[in-house]
Amino acid sequence: MIEHAIYQAKKAEQKGEIPIGAIIVRGDKIIAKAYNRREKKQNALYHAEMVAISKACRKLKSWRLDDCDMYVTLEPCAMCMGAITNARIKNVYYGVASTTDLNWTTMCHNLENPGCGEMLKNFFAKKR
């Protein structure tokens, strides 16, 4: 499933956004997919995880996503983790750990996908 989040991250990069993508699944079905949109929207809340949560809530017509899992290319920040917890998402699988040591509980699982980290490194290398 992480490959679907990576695809979203690539879409973000093509639009000049930091390449972070997220999907939310229920069972084996993707119910929401998103990528970073902070630059386009000029809004600090438009992280991939936040956009995906919003889409999933609309689709399920509920703020409770307790039978859902999230796949995201980068370990969620504190804001996103708060929203994930509030939405009652069961598990979070991320491709690469963040540089901040947030040390989330057992609900987060690092998939250690080197492609996710490389994508971010390449993006910032081009910016500098």
mmCIF file with all atom_site columns, C-alpha atoms in Angstrom:
data_model
loop_
_atom_site.group_PDB
_atom_site.id
_atom_site.type_symbol
_atom_site.label_atom_id
_atom_site.label_alt_id
_atom_site.label_comp_id
_atom_site.label_asym_id
_atom_site.label_entity_id
_atom_site.label_seq_id
_atom_site.pdbx_PDB_ins_code
_atom_site.Cartn_x
_atom_site.Cartn_y
_atom_site.Cartn_z
_atom_site.occupancy
_atom_site.B_iso_or_equiv
_atom_site.pdbx_formal_charge
_atom_site.auth_seq_id
_atom_site.auth_comp_id
_atom_site.auth_asym_id
_atom_site.auth_atom_id
_atom_site.pdbx_PDB_model_num
ATOM 1   C CA . MET A 1 1   ? 0.000   0.000  0.000  1.00 0.00 ? 1   MET A CA 1
ATOM 2   C CA . ILE A 1 2   ? 2.901   2.393  0.609  1.00 0.00 ? 2   ILE A CA 1
ATOM 3   C CA . GLU A 1 3   ? 3.422   2.538  -3.167 1.00 0.00 ? 3   GLU A CA 1
ATOM 4   C CA . HIS A 1 4   ? 0.096   4.389  -3.463 1.00 0.00 ? 4   HIS A CA 1
ATOM 5   C CA . ALA A 1 5   ? 1.307   6.970  -0.932 1.00 0.00 ? 5   ALA A CA 1
ATOM 6   C CA . ILE A 1 6   ? 4.576   7.294  -2.869 1.00 0.00 ? 6   ILE A CA 1
ATOM 7   C CA . TYR A 1 7   ? 2.572   7.969  -6.037 1.00 0.00 ? 7   TYR A CA 1
ATOM 8   C CA . GLN A 1 8   ? 0.770   10.785 -4.206 1.00 0.00 ? 8   GLN A CA 1
ATOM 9   C CA . ALA A 1 9   ? 4.116   12.173 -3.013 1.00 0.00 ? 9   ALA A CA 1
ATOM 10  C CA . LYS A 1 10  ? 5.354   12.265 -6.610 1.00 0.00 ? 10  LYS A CA 1
ATOM 11  C CA . LYS A 1 11  ? 2.266   14.247 -7.579 1.00 0.00 ? 11  LYS A CA 1
ATOM 12  C CA . ALA A 1 12  ? 3.107   16.746 -4.825 1.00 0.00 ? 12  ALA A CA 1
ATOM 13  C CA . GLU A 1 13  ? 6.659   17.095 -6.081 1.00 0.00 ? 13  GLU A CA 1
ATOM 14  C CA . GLN A 1 14  ? 5.467   17.754 -9.635 1.00 0.00 ? 14  GLN A CA 1
ATOM 15  C CA . LYS A 1 15  ? 3.445   20.661 -8.243 1.00 0.00 ? 15  LYS A CA 1
ATOM 16  C CA . GLY A 1 16  ? 6.377   22.127 -6.284 1.00 0.00 ? 16  GLY A CA 1
ATOM 17  C CA . GLU A 1 17  ? 5.207   20.801 -2.923 1.00 0.00 ? 17  GLU A CA 1
ATOM 18  C CA . ILE A 1 18  ? 7.277   18.833 -0.437 1.00 0.00 ? 18  ILE A CA 1
ATOM 19  C CA . PRO A 1 19  ? 6.840   15.238 -1.669 1.00 0.00 ? 19  PRO A CA 1
ATOM 20  C CA . ILE A 1 20  ? 4.737   13.680 1.045  1.00 0.00 ? 20  ILE A CA 1
ATOM 21  C CA . GLY A 1 21  ? 1.784   11.486 0.217  1.00 0.00 ? 21  GLY A CA 1
ATOM 22  C CA . ALA A 1 22  ? -0.801  9.681  2.306  1.00 0.00 ? 22  ALA A CA 1
ATOM 23  C CA . ILE A 1 23  ? -3.595  7.203  1.781  1.00 0.00 ? 23  ILE A CA 1
ATOM 24  C CA . ILE A 1 24  ? -6.254  5.865  4.120  1.00 0.00 ? 24  ILE A CA 1
ATOM 25  C CA . VAL A 1 25  ? -7.508  2.330  3.704  1.00 0.00 ? 25  VAL A CA 1
ATOM 26  C CA . ARG A 1 26  ? -10.465 0.478  5.100  1.00 0.00 ? 26  ARG A CA 1
ATOM 27  C CA . GLY A 1 27  ? -9.939  -3.238 4.779  1.00 0.00 ? 27  GLY A CA 1
ATOM 28  C CA . ASP A 1 28  ? -8.181  -3.576 1.447  1.00 0.00 ? 28  ASP A CA 1
ATOM 29  C CA . LYS A 1 29  ? -9.864  -0.561 -0.210 1.00 0.00 ? 29  LYS A CA 1
ATOM 30  C CA . ILE A 1 30  ? -8.325  2.907  -0.523 1.00 0.00 ? 30  ILE A CA 1
ATOM 31  C CA . ILE A 1 31  ? -10.922 5.402  0.660  1.00 0.00 ? 31  ILE A CA 1
ATOM 32  C CA . ALA A 1 32  ? -8.788  8.571  0.559  1.00 0.00 ? 32  ALA A CA 1
ATOM 33  C CA . LYS A 1 33  ? -5.552  9.703  -1.024 1.00 0.00 ? 33  LYS A CA 1
ATOM 34  C CA . ALA A 1 34  ? -3.764  13.011 -0.714 1.00 0.00 ? 34  ALA A CA 1
ATOM 35  C CA . TYR A 1 35  ? -0.499  14.893 -0.953 1.00 0.00 ? 35  TYR A CA 1
ATOM 36  C CA . ASN A 1 36  ? 0.936   18.047 0.574  1.00 0.00 ? 36  ASN A CA 1
ATOM 37  C CA . ARG A 1 37  ? -0.776  21.239 -0.611 1.00 0.00 ? 37  ARG A CA 1
ATOM 38  C CA . ARG A 1 38  ? 0.597   23.868 1.781  1.00 0.00 ? 38  ARG A CA 1
ATOM 39  C CA . GLU A 1 39  ? 2.233   25.969 -0.920 1.00 0.00 ? 39  GLU A CA 1
ATOM 40  C CA . LYS A 1 40  ? -0.747  25.971 -3.274 1.00 0.00 ? 40  LYS A CA 1
ATOM 41  C CA . LYS A 1 41  ? -3.255  26.682 -0.519 1.00 0.00 ? 41  LYS A CA 1
ATOM 42  C CA . GLN A 1 42  ? -0.877  28.880 1.530  1.00 0.00 ? 42  GLN A CA 1
ATOM 43  C CA . ASN A 1 43  ? -2.235  27.142 4.593  1.00 0.00 ? 43  ASN A CA 1
ATOM 44  C CA . ALA A 1 44  ? -0.151  25.353 7.238  1.00 0.00 ? 44  ALA A CA 1
ATOM 45  C CA . LEU A 1 45  ? -2.891  22.766 7.786  1.00 0.00 ? 45  LEU A CA 1
ATOM 46  C CA . TYR A 1 46  ? -2.716  21.224 4.308  1.00 0.00 ? 46  TYR A CA 1
ATOM 47  C CA . HIS A 1 47  ? -0.374  18.355 5.153  1.00 0.00 ? 47  HIS A CA 1
ATOM 48  C CA . ALA A 1 48  ? -1.024  15.149 3.207  1.00 0.00 ? 48  ALA A CA 1
ATOM 49  C CA . GLU A 1 49  ? -2.318  13.403 6.329  1.00 0.00 ? 49  GLU A CA 1
ATOM 50  C CA . MET A 1 50  ? -4.765  16.195 7.169  1.00 0.00 ? 50  MET A CA 1
ATOM 51  C CA . VAL A 1 51  ? -6.139  16.309 3.620  1.00 0.00 ? 51  VAL A CA 1
ATOM 52  C CA . ALA A 1 52  ? -6.501  12.514 3.553  1.00 0.00 ? 52  ALA A CA 1
ATOM 53  C CA . ILE A 1 53  ? -8.334  12.512 6.890  1.00 0.00 ? 53  ILE A CA 1
ATOM 54  C CA . SER A 1 54  ? -10.713 15.198 5.655  1.00 0.00 ? 54  SER A CA 1
ATOM 55  C CA . LYS A 1 55  ? -11.462 13.233 2.477  1.00 0.00 ? 55  LYS A CA 1
ATOM 56  C CA . ALA A 1 56  ? -11.977 9.978  4.389  1.00 0.00 ? 56  ALA A CA 1
ATOM 57  C CA . CYS A 1 57  ? -14.378 11.650 6.826  1.00 0.00 ? 57  CYS A CA 1
ATOM 58  C CA . ARG A 1 58  ? -16.405 13.064 3.927  1.00 0.00 ? 58  ARG A CA 1
ATOM 59  C CA . LYS A 1 59  ? -16.495 9.708  2.161  1.00 0.00 ? 59  LYS A CA 1
ATOM 60  C CA . LEU A 1 60  ? -17.556 7.755  5.261  1.00 0.00 ? 60  LEU A CA 1
ATOM 61  C CA . LYS A 1 61  ? -19.766 10.599 6.536  1.00 0.00 ? 61  LYS A CA 1
ATOM 62  C CA . SER A 1 62  ? -18.146 10.245 9.945  1.00 0.00 ? 62  SER A CA 1
ATOM 63  C CA . TRP A 1 63  ? -15.216 11.694 11.852 1.00 0.00 ? 63  TRP A CA 1
ATOM 64  C CA . ARG A 1 64  ? -14.586 8.246  13.334 1.00 0.00 ? 64  ARG A CA 1
ATOM 65  C CA . LEU A 1 65  ? -12.119 6.349  11.177 1.00 0.00 ? 65  LEU A CA 1
ATOM 66  C CA . ASP A 1 66  ? -11.523 3.620  13.739 1.00 0.00 ? 66  ASP A CA 1
ATOM 67  C CA . ASP A 1 67  ? -11.572 0.774  11.232 1.00 0.00 ? 67  ASP A CA 1
ATOM 68  C CA . CYS A 1 68  ? -9.046  2.513  8.962  1.00 0.00 ? 68  CYS A CA 1
ATOM 69  C CA . ASP A 1 69  ? -5.266  2.520  8.553  1.00 0.00 ? 69  ASP A CA 1
ATOM 70  C CA . MET A 1 70  ? -3.046  5.236  7.102  1.00 0.00 ? 70  MET A CA 1
ATOM 71  C CA . TYR A 1 71  ? 0.018   4.850  4.905  1.00 0.00 ? 71  TYR A CA 1
ATOM 72  C CA . VAL A 1 72  ? 2.212   7.932  4.626  1.00 0.00 ? 72  VAL A CA 1
ATOM 73  C CA . THR A 1 73  ? 5.644   8.479  3.125  1.00 0.00 ? 73  THR A CA 1
ATOM 74  C CA . LEU A 1 74  ? 7.058   10.394 6.115  1.00 0.00 ? 74  LEU A CA 1
ATOM 75  C CA . GLU A 1 75  ? 6.437   9.872  9.833  1.00 0.00 ? 75  GLU A CA 1
ATOM 76  C CA . PRO A 1 76  ? 3.599   12.223 10.825 1.00 0.00 ? 76  PRO A CA 1
ATOM 77  C CA . CYS A 1 77  ? 4.331   15.479 12.636 1.00 0.00 ? 77  CYS A CA 1
ATOM 78  C CA . ALA A 1 78  ? 2.751   16.301 15.999 1.00 0.00 ? 78  ALA A CA 1
ATOM 79  C CA . MET A 1 79  ? -0.187  18.157 14.406 1.00 0.00 ? 79  MET A CA 1
ATOM 80  C CA . CYS A 1 80  ? -1.001  15.295 12.057 1.00 0.00 ? 80  CYS A CA 1
ATOM 81  C CA . MET A 1 81  ? -0.553  12.692 14.760 1.00 0.00 ? 81  MET A CA 1
ATOM 82  C CA . GLY A 1 82  ? -3.044  14.603 16.887 1.00 0.00 ? 82  GLY A CA 1
ATOM 83  C CA . ALA A 1 83  ? -5.571  14.529 14.046 1.00 0.00 ? 83  ALA A CA 1
ATOM 84  C CA . ILE A 1 84  ? -4.855  10.837 13.381 1.00 0.00 ? 84  ILE A CA 1
ATOM 85  C CA . THR A 1 85  ? -5.444  10.018 17.035 1.00 0.00 ? 85  THR A CA 1
ATOM 86  C CA . ASN A 1 86  ? -8.587  12.145 17.167 1.00 0.00 ? 86  ASN A CA 1
ATOM 87  C CA . ALA A 1 87  ? -9.942  10.423 14.047 1.00 0.00 ? 87  ALA A CA 1
ATOM 88  C CA . ARG A 1 88  ? -9.272  7.097  15.777 1.00 0.00 ? 88  ARG A CA 1
ATOM 89  C CA . ILE A 1 89  ? -7.214  5.701  12.910 1.00 0.00 ? 89  ILE A CA 1
ATOM 90  C CA . LYS A 1 90  ? -6.056  2.271  13.998 1.00 0.00 ? 90  LYS A CA 1
ATOM 91  C CA . ASN A 1 91  ? -2.551  2.006  12.499 1.00 0.00 ? 91  ASN A CA 1
ATOM 92  C CA . VAL A 1 92  ? -0.145  4.355  10.755 1.00 0.00 ? 92  VAL A CA 1
ATOM 93  C CA . TYR A 1 93  ? 2.489   2.914  8.436  1.00 0.00 ? 93  TYR A CA 1
ATOM 94  C CA . TYR A 1 94  ? 5.186   5.351  7.296  1.00 0.00 ? 94  TYR A CA 1
ATOM 95  C CA . GLY A 1 95  ? 7.973   5.024  4.771  1.00 0.00 ? 95  GLY A CA 1
ATOM 96  C CA . VAL A 1 96  ? 10.721  6.949  6.516  1.00 0.00 ? 96  VAL A CA 1
ATOM 97  C CA . ALA A 1 97  ? 11.233  8.290  10.027 1.00 0.00 ? 97  ALA A CA 1
ATOM 98  C CA . SER A 1 98  ? 11.178  12.020 10.621 1.00 0.00 ? 98  SER A CA 1
ATOM 99  C CA . THR A 1 99  ? 14.273  13.845 11.783 1.00 0.00 ? 99  THR A CA 1
ATOM 100 C CA . THR A 1 100 ? 12.396  14.776 14.945 1.00 0.00 ? 100 THR A CA 1
ATOM 101 C CA . ASP A 1 101 ? 12.211  12.133 17.636 1.00 0.00 ? 101 ASP A CA 1
ATOM 102 C CA . LEU A 1 102 ? 8.494   12.037 18.348 1.00 0.00 ? 102 LEU A CA 1
ATOM 103 C CA . ASN A 1 103 ? 8.556   8.357  19.381 1.00 0.00 ? 103 ASN A CA 1
ATOM 104 C CA . TRP A 1 104 ? 4.894   7.548  18.787 1.00 0.00 ? 104 TRP A CA 1
ATOM 105 C CA . THR A 1 105 ? 3.134   4.650  20.442 1.00 0.00 ? 105 THR A CA 1
ATOM 106 C CA . THR A 1 106 ? 2.701   1.194  19.034 1.00 0.00 ? 106 THR A CA 1
ATOM 107 C CA . MET A 1 107 ? 0.110   2.394  16.510 1.00 0.00 ? 107 MET A CA 1
ATOM 108 C CA . CYS A 1 108 ? 2.877   3.590  14.169 1.00 0.00 ? 108 CYS A CA 1
ATOM 109 C CA . HIS A 1 109 ? 4.998   1.218  12.138 1.00 0.00 ? 109 HIS A CA 1
ATOM 110 C CA . ASN A 1 110 ? 8.088   2.275  10.176 1.00 0.00 ? 110 ASN A CA 1
ATOM 111 C CA . LEU A 1 111 ? 8.168   0.461  6.841  1.00 0.00 ? 111 LEU A CA 1
ATOM 112 C CA . GLU A 1 112 ? 11.739  1.736  6.281  1.00 0.00 ? 112 GLU A CA 1
ATOM 113 C CA . ASN A 1 113 ? 11.189  2.381  2.597  1.00 0.00 ? 113 ASN A CA 1
ATOM 114 C CA . PRO A 1 114 ? 14.387  3.994  1.253  1.00 0.00 ? 114 PRO A CA 1
ATOM 115 C CA . GLY A 1 115 ? 12.542  5.438  -1.744 1.00 0.00 ? 115 GLY A CA 1
ATOM 116 C CA . CYS A 1 116 ? 10.555  7.758  0.524  1.00 0.00 ? 116 CYS A CA 1
ATOM 117 C CA . GLY A 1 117 ? 13.693  9.217  2.078  1.00 0.00 ? 117 GLY A CA 1
ATOM 118 C CA . GLU A 1 118 ? 15.456  9.557  -1.268 1.00 0.00 ? 118 GLU A CA 1
ATOM 119 C CA . MET A 1 119 ? 12.503  11.441 -2.737 1.00 0.00 ? 119 MET A CA 1
ATOM 120 C CA . LEU A 1 120 ? 12.654  13.998 0.101  1.00 0.00 ? 120 LEU A CA 1
ATOM 121 C CA . LYS A 1 121 ? 16.453  14.349 -0.129 1.00 0.00 ? 121 LYS A CA 1
ATOM 122 C CA . ASN A 1 122 ? 16.270  14.908 -3.884 1.00 0.00 ? 122 ASN A CA 1
ATOM 123 C CA . PHE A 1 123 ? 13.490  17.469 -3.524 1.00 0.00 ? 123 PHE A CA 1
ATOM 124 C CA . PHE A 1 124 ? 15.442  19.569 -1.030 1.00 0.00 ? 124 PHE A CA 1
ATOM 125 C CA . ALA A 1 125 ? 18.702  19.162 -2.985 1.00 0.00 ? 125 ALA A CA 1
ATOM 126 C CA . LYS A 1 126 ? 16.979  20.762 -5.993 1.00 0.00 ? 126 LYS A CA 1
ATOM 127 C CA . LYS A 1 127 ? 15.677  23.612 -3.817 1.00 0.00 ? 127 LYS A CA 1
ATOM 128 C CA . ARG A 1 128 ? 19.127  24.538 -2.523 1.00 0.00 ? 128 ARG A CA 1
#
